[in-house]
Amino acid sequence: MSEGSQQQRASRNAARAERSTTSCQPCSNCLRRFPQPVCEYRVGNILDADTFQASQQVLSHRLAVPKLIFDNFETVLDEDNTPQHGLSPGAWSHPAESRIQFSGRPASGIDEQIALLPVDQTPLNKKLLRLYIAVLSRFKASINGDPSPNNPFIRHYSPFCLQDPLVMRIILYTSACFLHETGDVRTDVLRTYKGQAIAMLNENLTTDSSKSRASNTTAVTAADVNSSTTPTTQKPGDAAIAGVIQLTVAEWYWGESDQDLRYHLKGLRDMIRLRGGFNQLGMDGLLAKNAIVHDVSISLAHENSPLLLTLSPSDDDREGGGSGCKGSMGSATAGEAANSAHRVLATPYAFVDPIKDVPLRMANLSPLVSHLPYSGSLPSFSDCATSLRIHPATASILDNVRYLFCVVDAIYDESTASASTTTQASLKARSMGKYMYEHISGLHPTTPGHRQSLSSDPPTRTSSPPNSNYSAAFDRESIRSGSMSSTGTAAGPGSIGPGRSPSGPNSDSTTTSEWSSTKSHTRDASDSPTSPRSVYHHQQSPDFMYQVIRMTALLYTRAVMTRTPLSGTCTESEFLQIWTTTWRVPLSAWNDTVGIFHWIMLAIAPACHRTPHARFVKNMVTISTLTLGVEDWAMAMGAASTGMRLQHWLEGQDMGEQEEWEE
């Protein structure tokens, strides 16, 4: 590097270091991040205050990523071309920020690595691999795209994929899908990459090279693996299974046919069965986890049963695999629905995690999980509010919703397998959903610790949540966990007036007048006006974390109250509000609260499919599920199980229950 270039770089670094946090322009670190978060180094917000405009900005930021990447490579490879604006990625100056390129590995180093990979060194192939290495692989199991060097996917899985010619070919196709979405790859070129990937995969699955498919083959079916006309079928290797997983991901994000996606999943199921199950797959469980995570993500996003749960061909008659079609479970009686769910959901994936004694990390706590096999009951969010850096009112909402999920989950216990007990348990869940929905609706929509303004004649607060026995159990749990009593959210058992009814599914819950503000007698000492946490929350005004958690809780509680699937509960405006508010929170904050982020994504994913945000939402569902799975497999599977049971219950409807509810 010339002396002049070094001086120019030093000058830019010095200018960047001297930048004030109150500068009128966002710092270059935040401009480079994807999606652009609230700038943590200045006062202000990147996203527009208008929800629709903000949603368009999120889309634009996502589609701008390839240009940022390629501009960065061109800048590094051409030392005399000094960037003249903050949008052009140069050297990263803040180590804690999410970076698009590998930490400590410059763009020129990535090109040196690409030169050693088993792929034709064409300009387009290099561009596709740059995108995969610099972005796609880094977001594989990391919310903020800045994984630890010890992250198993960075340390083991990605290198394995890059060194295998088959998986490499499918990686090229995946990157081409992204660039086709941005308009940088033509449709005919994309189809060529897809055909080459599937042809190589089919050739890998048989010992007879003459059985390789033509480049226009569009799907791998069970017949491709088990057909009696195939001369010899060998057990598929790890590379073939990893390739089909990657192909399934690409088909889910960018595919045009739901049926193709189902074919890929069925083919993957048969390949794993031929290997002898998940426990026989390699890479110390990473390959099995990757397959299960994608099956779970697709299942929950489409409100369907997972295809890989039992690895049995008899599952073909079940709706699953992300087809988007609803099964017949909605017409079953409550007892039949419970028995069906018990058979399908009580049996976990036949996989034993080889990693034992995983320490509990607060960031992984999920409202969907209340206990783990290895650690018993989990701490409440109220107890962990300081370490999670959330307001006590926010923590209380999470504790309340977690309890509601426990109530729904209990419907599928062995003791409630009969139709009558299931109906009663369902009524209790709906009553509690109504109680919590009305309570959370009364919280201030933007400011934690406050309630909305009252009308001049507030309702009388004399009655308890329906069903005295259930209320007693709820009160005991509330006292134990501290929920329903934190500052700004205390409603107490007597908060529902006798004549009150919850807002309808399409009502605007943020404008509903509720109870007067009630101060807790057990106010957390760390929430005093002079405490660091209090100062932190005052400085972070408005509290977007609180806002998005409140909106998500309203969505879940209303779904339970009305027993309506999430896809039918979440309106388009609610989807956009939750989605855009999520991106007003810095990615660094979500990285420290992965379990909560995952819970939010599962709430809106079923409603995303007809929006332009569908690919991004599905991507974040997978990333958050995989992040949880890599760090705490039991937590990820606990959240998946609760989510599946909740969705299954929301799908069902019993006429007897409906009549009792209307009375």
XYZ file of C-alpha atoms in Angstrom, residues 60-442:
383
model
C -34.798 -0.975 0.810
C -32.057 -1.600 3.366
C -32.293 -5.356 2.813
C -32.113 -5.065 -0.955
C -29.182 -2.639 -0.711
C -26.937 -5.164 1.030
C -25.381 -6.688 -2.129
C -24.387 -3.244 -3.407
C -22.745 -2.412 -0.078
C -20.837 -5.672 -0.202
C -19.634 -5.302 -3.761
C -18.745 -1.634 -3.262
C -16.659 -2.705 -0.290
C -14.736 -5.243 -2.354
C -14.161 -2.744 -5.136
C -12.921 -0.175 -2.631
C -10.492 -2.573 -0.978
C -9.182 -4.002 -4.228
C -8.692 -0.522 -5.700
C -6.606 1.266 -3.083
C -6.602 4.535 -4.971
C -10.382 4.717 -5.040
C -11.156 6.504 -1.792
C -14.845 6.432 -0.766
C -16.388 9.873 -0.714
C -19.569 9.140 1.223
C -20.654 7.299 4.355
C -22.701 4.689 2.516
C -19.643 3.024 1.039
C -18.313 0.378 3.430
C -14.701 0.954 4.305
C -12.716 -0.177 7.323
C -14.820 -0.978 10.386
C -13.912 1.263 13.293
C -16.073 -0.049 16.139
C -15.487 -3.680 17.147
C -18.863 -4.081 18.855
C -20.886 -3.204 15.782
C -22.376 -5.736 13.375
C -20.060 -6.011 10.423
C -20.856 -7.344 7.011
C -17.414 -8.767 6.311
C -15.545 -11.269 8.454
C -13.912 -9.890 11.541
C -10.193 -9.616 10.935
C -10.564 -10.939 7.400
C -10.392 -8.180 4.757
C -12.133 -8.387 1.413
C -8.885 -9.286 -0.304
C -8.543 -12.215 2.116
C -11.998 -13.465 1.184
C -11.025 -13.403 -2.485
C -7.917 -15.414 -1.653
C -10.131 -17.958 0.081
C -12.514 -18.087 -2.883
C -9.590 -18.879 -5.187
C -9.057 -22.131 -3.263
C -12.677 -23.291 -3.352
C -13.922 -26.121 -5.623
C -15.745 -23.873 -8.085
C -15.110 -22.294 -11.471
C -13.471 -18.924 -10.915
C -15.878 -16.925 -13.066
C -16.689 -13.287 -12.176
C -20.291 -14.157 -11.291
C -19.296 -17.133 -9.145
C -16.869 -14.927 -7.237
C -19.569 -12.338 -6.691
C -22.020 -14.974 -5.439
C -19.465 -16.410 -3.029
C -18.552 -12.974 -1.716
C -22.198 -12.441 -0.849
C -22.462 -15.817 0.874
C -19.232 -15.509 2.860
C -19.674 -11.872 3.833
C -23.402 -11.914 4.648
C -25.477 -15.065 4.267
C -23.211 -17.374 6.257
C -22.735 -14.798 9.008
C -26.476 -14.487 9.587
C -26.888 -18.252 9.660
C -26.953 -18.464 13.455
C -26.520 -14.887 14.619
C -29.237 -12.256 14.954
C -26.893 -9.332 14.327
C -24.654 -10.973 11.741
C -21.629 -10.736 14.024
C -21.197 -14.281 15.346
C -18.548 -15.301 17.794
C -15.506 -16.965 16.219
C -16.470 -20.017 18.289
C -19.966 -20.149 16.818
C -20.324 -23.766 15.601
C -21.729 -22.684 12.265
C -18.828 -20.348 11.584
C -16.242 -22.730 12.974
C -17.467 -26.027 11.512
C -20.595 -25.917 9.355
C -19.741 -23.127 6.899
C -16.211 -24.425 6.178
C -17.653 -27.886 5.527
C -20.197 -26.467 3.076
C -17.605 -24.359 1.260
C -15.246 -27.310 0.786
C -17.801 -29.684 -0.730
C -18.498 -29.257 -4.487
C -22.164 -30.280 -4.158
C -23.050 -27.929 -1.311
C -20.963 -25.238 -2.988
C -23.113 -25.509 -6.106
C -26.288 -25.091 -4.037
C -24.734 -22.141 -2.205
C -24.161 -20.454 -5.558
C -27.828 -20.984 -6.381
C -28.892 -19.516 -3.015
C -26.807 -16.381 -3.541
C -28.146 -16.115 -7.087
C -31.690 -16.154 -5.671
C -30.865 -13.129 -3.521
C -29.303 -11.247 -6.433
C -32.250 -12.156 -8.648
C -34.513 -10.529 -6.066
C -32.417 -7.352 -6.197
C -32.433 -7.387 -9.999
C -28.727 -8.204 -10.370
C -29.177 -11.717 -11.838
C -31.392 -12.531 -14.811
C -34.097 -15.187 -14.566
C -32.484 -17.447 -17.158
C -29.185 -17.326 -15.271
C -30.962 -18.194 -12.018
C -32.637 -21.200 -13.632
C -29.288 -22.372 -14.944
C -27.795 -22.299 -11.449
C -30.811 -24.131 -10.043
C -30.671 -26.807 -12.719
C -26.945 -27.354 -12.185
C -27.442 -27.663 -8.427
C -30.247 -30.218 -8.669
C -28.479 -32.207 -11.384
C -25.367 -32.527 -9.207
C -27.514 -33.455 -6.211
C -29.335 -36.215 -8.081
C -26.040 -37.522 -9.396
C -24.729 -37.623 -5.854
C -27.742 -39.626 -4.680
C -27.094 -42.578 -6.974
C -24.048 -44.624 -7.885
C -25.110 -44.604 -11.530
C -24.089 -41.301 -13.092
C -26.468 -41.950 -15.977
C -29.349 -41.351 -13.586
C -28.432 -37.696 -13.142
C -31.289 -35.447 -14.023
C -31.441 -32.782 -16.700
C -30.688 -29.237 -15.623
C -34.348 -28.280 -15.689
C -35.334 -30.764 -12.960
C -37.191 -28.790 -10.316
C -37.506 -31.027 -7.261
C -36.110 -33.963 -5.364
C -38.832 -36.440 -4.489
C -38.943 -39.558 -2.412
C -39.043 -41.517 -5.668
C -35.627 -40.133 -6.593
C -34.210 -41.832 -3.518
C -36.256 -45.023 -3.244
C -37.398 -45.761 -6.796
C -37.211 -49.452 -7.660
C -35.788 -48.472 -11.034
C -32.688 -46.993 -9.437
C -29.834 -49.512 -9.913
C -28.182 -48.976 -6.554
C -29.120 -46.646 -3.732
C -26.421 -45.716 -1.273
C -26.960 -44.033 2.044
C -26.815 -40.290 1.413
C -23.802 -38.575 2.915
C -23.665 -35.473 5.074
C -22.949 -33.294 2.049
C -26.076 -34.460 0.221
C -28.239 -33.869 3.279
C -26.686 -30.448 3.886
C -27.290 -29.658 0.234
C -30.970 -30.587 0.379
C -31.393 -28.485 3.521
C -29.862 -25.507 1.724
C -32.022 -26.182 -1.329
C -35.111 -26.328 0.882
C -34.221 -22.980 2.428
C -33.821 -21.366 -0.990
C -37.123 -22.856 -2.153
C -38.906 -21.548 0.941
C -37.529 -18.029 0.609
C -37.611 -17.596 -3.161
C -39.494 -20.543 -4.656
C -42.563 -20.146 -6.839
C -44.239 -23.460 -5.984
C -45.325 -24.644 -2.541
C -45.413 -28.164 -3.929
C -41.703 -28.021 -4.773
C -40.972 -27.082 -1.175
C -42.993 -30.044 0.051
C -41.098 -32.361 -2.323
C -37.783 -31.130 -0.956
C -38.879 -31.734 2.634
C -40.196 -35.216 1.847
C -36.951 -36.041 0.067
C -34.972 -34.770 3.055
C -37.085 -36.885 5.394
C -36.421 -40.036 3.386
C -32.694 -39.313 3.185
C -32.457 -38.942 6.965
C -34.473 -42.134 7.417
C -32.067 -44.005 5.130
C -29.198 -42.811 7.314
C -30.886 -44.279 10.378
C -32.286 -41.089 11.900
C -31.035 -37.749 13.165
C -28.563 -39.251 15.617
C -26.637 -40.877 12.783
C -25.897 -37.586 11.045
C -22.475 -36.006 11.363
C -20.841 -32.806 12.616
C -21.643 -33.472 16.287
C -25.346 -32.878 15.846
C -25.060 -29.680 13.793
C -26.502 -31.258 10.663
C -29.459 -32.728 12.552
C -30.126 -29.423 14.307
C -30.047 -27.580 11.002
C -32.612 -29.951 9.486
C -34.916 -29.835 12.506
C -34.713 -26.047 12.830
C -35.807 -25.513 9.247
C -38.637 -28.032 9.597
C -39.808 -26.254 12.755
C -39.489 -22.789 11.213
C -41.490 -23.711 8.116
C -44.102 -25.485 10.215
C -44.654 -22.592 12.632
C -44.587 -19.934 9.924
C -47.348 -21.735 7.988
C -49.278 -23.093 11.004
C -48.823 -26.685 9.819
C -47.502 -29.922 11.288
C -43.778 -30.550 10.787
C -42.825 -33.201 8.234
C -39.629 -34.444 9.883
C -41.117 -35.038 13.323
C -41.495 -38.814 13.004
C -39.594 -39.594 9.785
C -42.496 -41.860 8.825
C -43.912 -42.118 5.276
C -47.387 -42.370 6.807
C -47.120 -38.668 7.567
C -47.764 -37.882 3.905
C -51.465 -37.467 4.590
C -50.774 -34.741 7.132
C -50.699 -31.145 5.990
C -47.184 -29.846 6.435
C -44.033 -28.746 4.796
C -45.068 -25.158 4.461
C -47.656 -25.653 1.772
C -49.792 -23.006 3.333
C -52.837 -25.282 3.225
C -54.898 -25.895 6.322
C -55.634 -29.413 7.471
C -58.931 -30.768 8.694
C -58.095 -30.291 12.356
C -60.327 -27.231 12.556
C -63.447 -29.407 12.297
C -62.399 -31.905 14.940
C -63.907 -31.961 18.402
C -61.877 -30.662 21.289
C -61.147 -34.173 22.531
C -60.097 -35.396 19.108
C -57.918 -32.321 18.646
C -56.237 -32.905 21.984
C -55.607 -36.585 21.298
C -54.259 -35.799 17.835
C -51.996 -33.100 19.188
C -50.788 -35.385 21.942
C -49.753 -37.999 19.396
C -48.066 -35.493 17.109
C -46.626 -32.996 19.577
C -45.923 -34.955 22.753
C -43.299 -37.010 20.924
C -40.227 -34.839 20.387
C -37.851 -35.123 17.468
C -35.885 -38.372 17.716
C -32.631 -36.575 18.344
C -30.359 -36.523 21.383
C -28.226 -33.415 21.644
C -24.615 -34.514 22.179
C -23.891 -31.238 23.987
C -24.715 -31.642 27.667
C -24.832 -29.326 30.693
C -25.471 -26.125 28.774
C -25.386 -23.123 31.140
C -28.513 -20.991 31.083
C -27.953 -17.722 29.243
C -30.424 -14.972 30.095
C -30.509 -13.790 26.467
C -32.154 -17.086 25.476
C -35.100 -16.815 27.876
C -38.327 -17.182 25.925
C -41.909 -16.335 26.902
C -42.796 -19.665 25.282
C -40.740 -21.696 27.777
C -41.301 -21.821 31.545
C -39.102 -24.768 32.465
C -36.327 -26.922 31.025
C -35.558 -30.600 31.658
C -32.050 -29.913 32.919
C -32.735 -26.813 35.042
C -36.368 -27.008 36.128
C -38.403 -23.815 36.376
C -36.855 -20.826 34.666
C -36.486 -17.444 36.371
C -39.170 -14.874 35.674
C -38.507 -11.979 33.345
C -39.134 -9.653 36.278
C -36.211 -11.267 38.097
C -34.010 -10.861 35.016
C -35.121 -7.388 33.926
C -31.838 -5.766 34.912
C -29.624 -8.243 33.065
C -31.923 -8.130 30.023
C -31.993 -4.315 30.192
C -35.759 -4.131 29.911
C -38.201 -2.042 31.924
C -40.012 -3.817 34.803
C -43.319 -3.148 33.041
C -41.981 -4.872 29.930
C -40.827 -7.833 32.006
C -44.249 -8.095 33.634
C -45.964 -8.353 30.241
C -43.624 -11.186 29.276
C -44.298 -13.033 32.542
C -48.055 -12.716 32.077
C -47.970 -14.042 28.519
C -45.660 -16.873 29.562
C -48.245 -17.916 32.138
C -50.985 -17.823 29.498
C -48.943 -20.167 27.310
C -48.644 -22.542 30.275
C -52.436 -22.556 30.562
C -52.841 -23.445 26.884
C -50.052 -26.011 27.059
C -51.788 -27.698 29.995
C -54.796 -28.457 27.772
C -52.752 -31.245 26.213
C -51.828 -32.922 29.496
C -52.845 -36.559 29.926
C -55.349 -35.503 32.613
C -57.295 -33.378 30.110
C -57.444 -35.896 27.265
C -61.233 -36.361 27.460
C -63.569 -34.092 25.515
C -65.254 -32.592 28.600
C -62.067 -31.740 30.473
C -60.486 -30.370 27.309
C -63.494 -28.117 26.734
C -63.297 -26.763 30.268
C -59.555 -26.221 29.996
C -60.064 -24.389 26.709
C -62.699 -22.135 28.263
C -60.305 -21.306 31.081
C -57.587 -20.440 28.606
C -59.910 -18.150 26.661
C -61.103 -16.461 29.847
C -57.547 -15.817 30.920
C -56.710 -14.598 27.431
C -59.584 -12.115 27.664
C -58.463 -10.940 31.092
C -54.868 -10.412 29.972
C -55.876 -8.799 26.688
C -57.988 -6.186 28.467
C -55.266 -5.614 31.036
C -52.469 -5.140 28.487
C -54.731 -2.978 26.307
C -54.932 -0.556 29.209
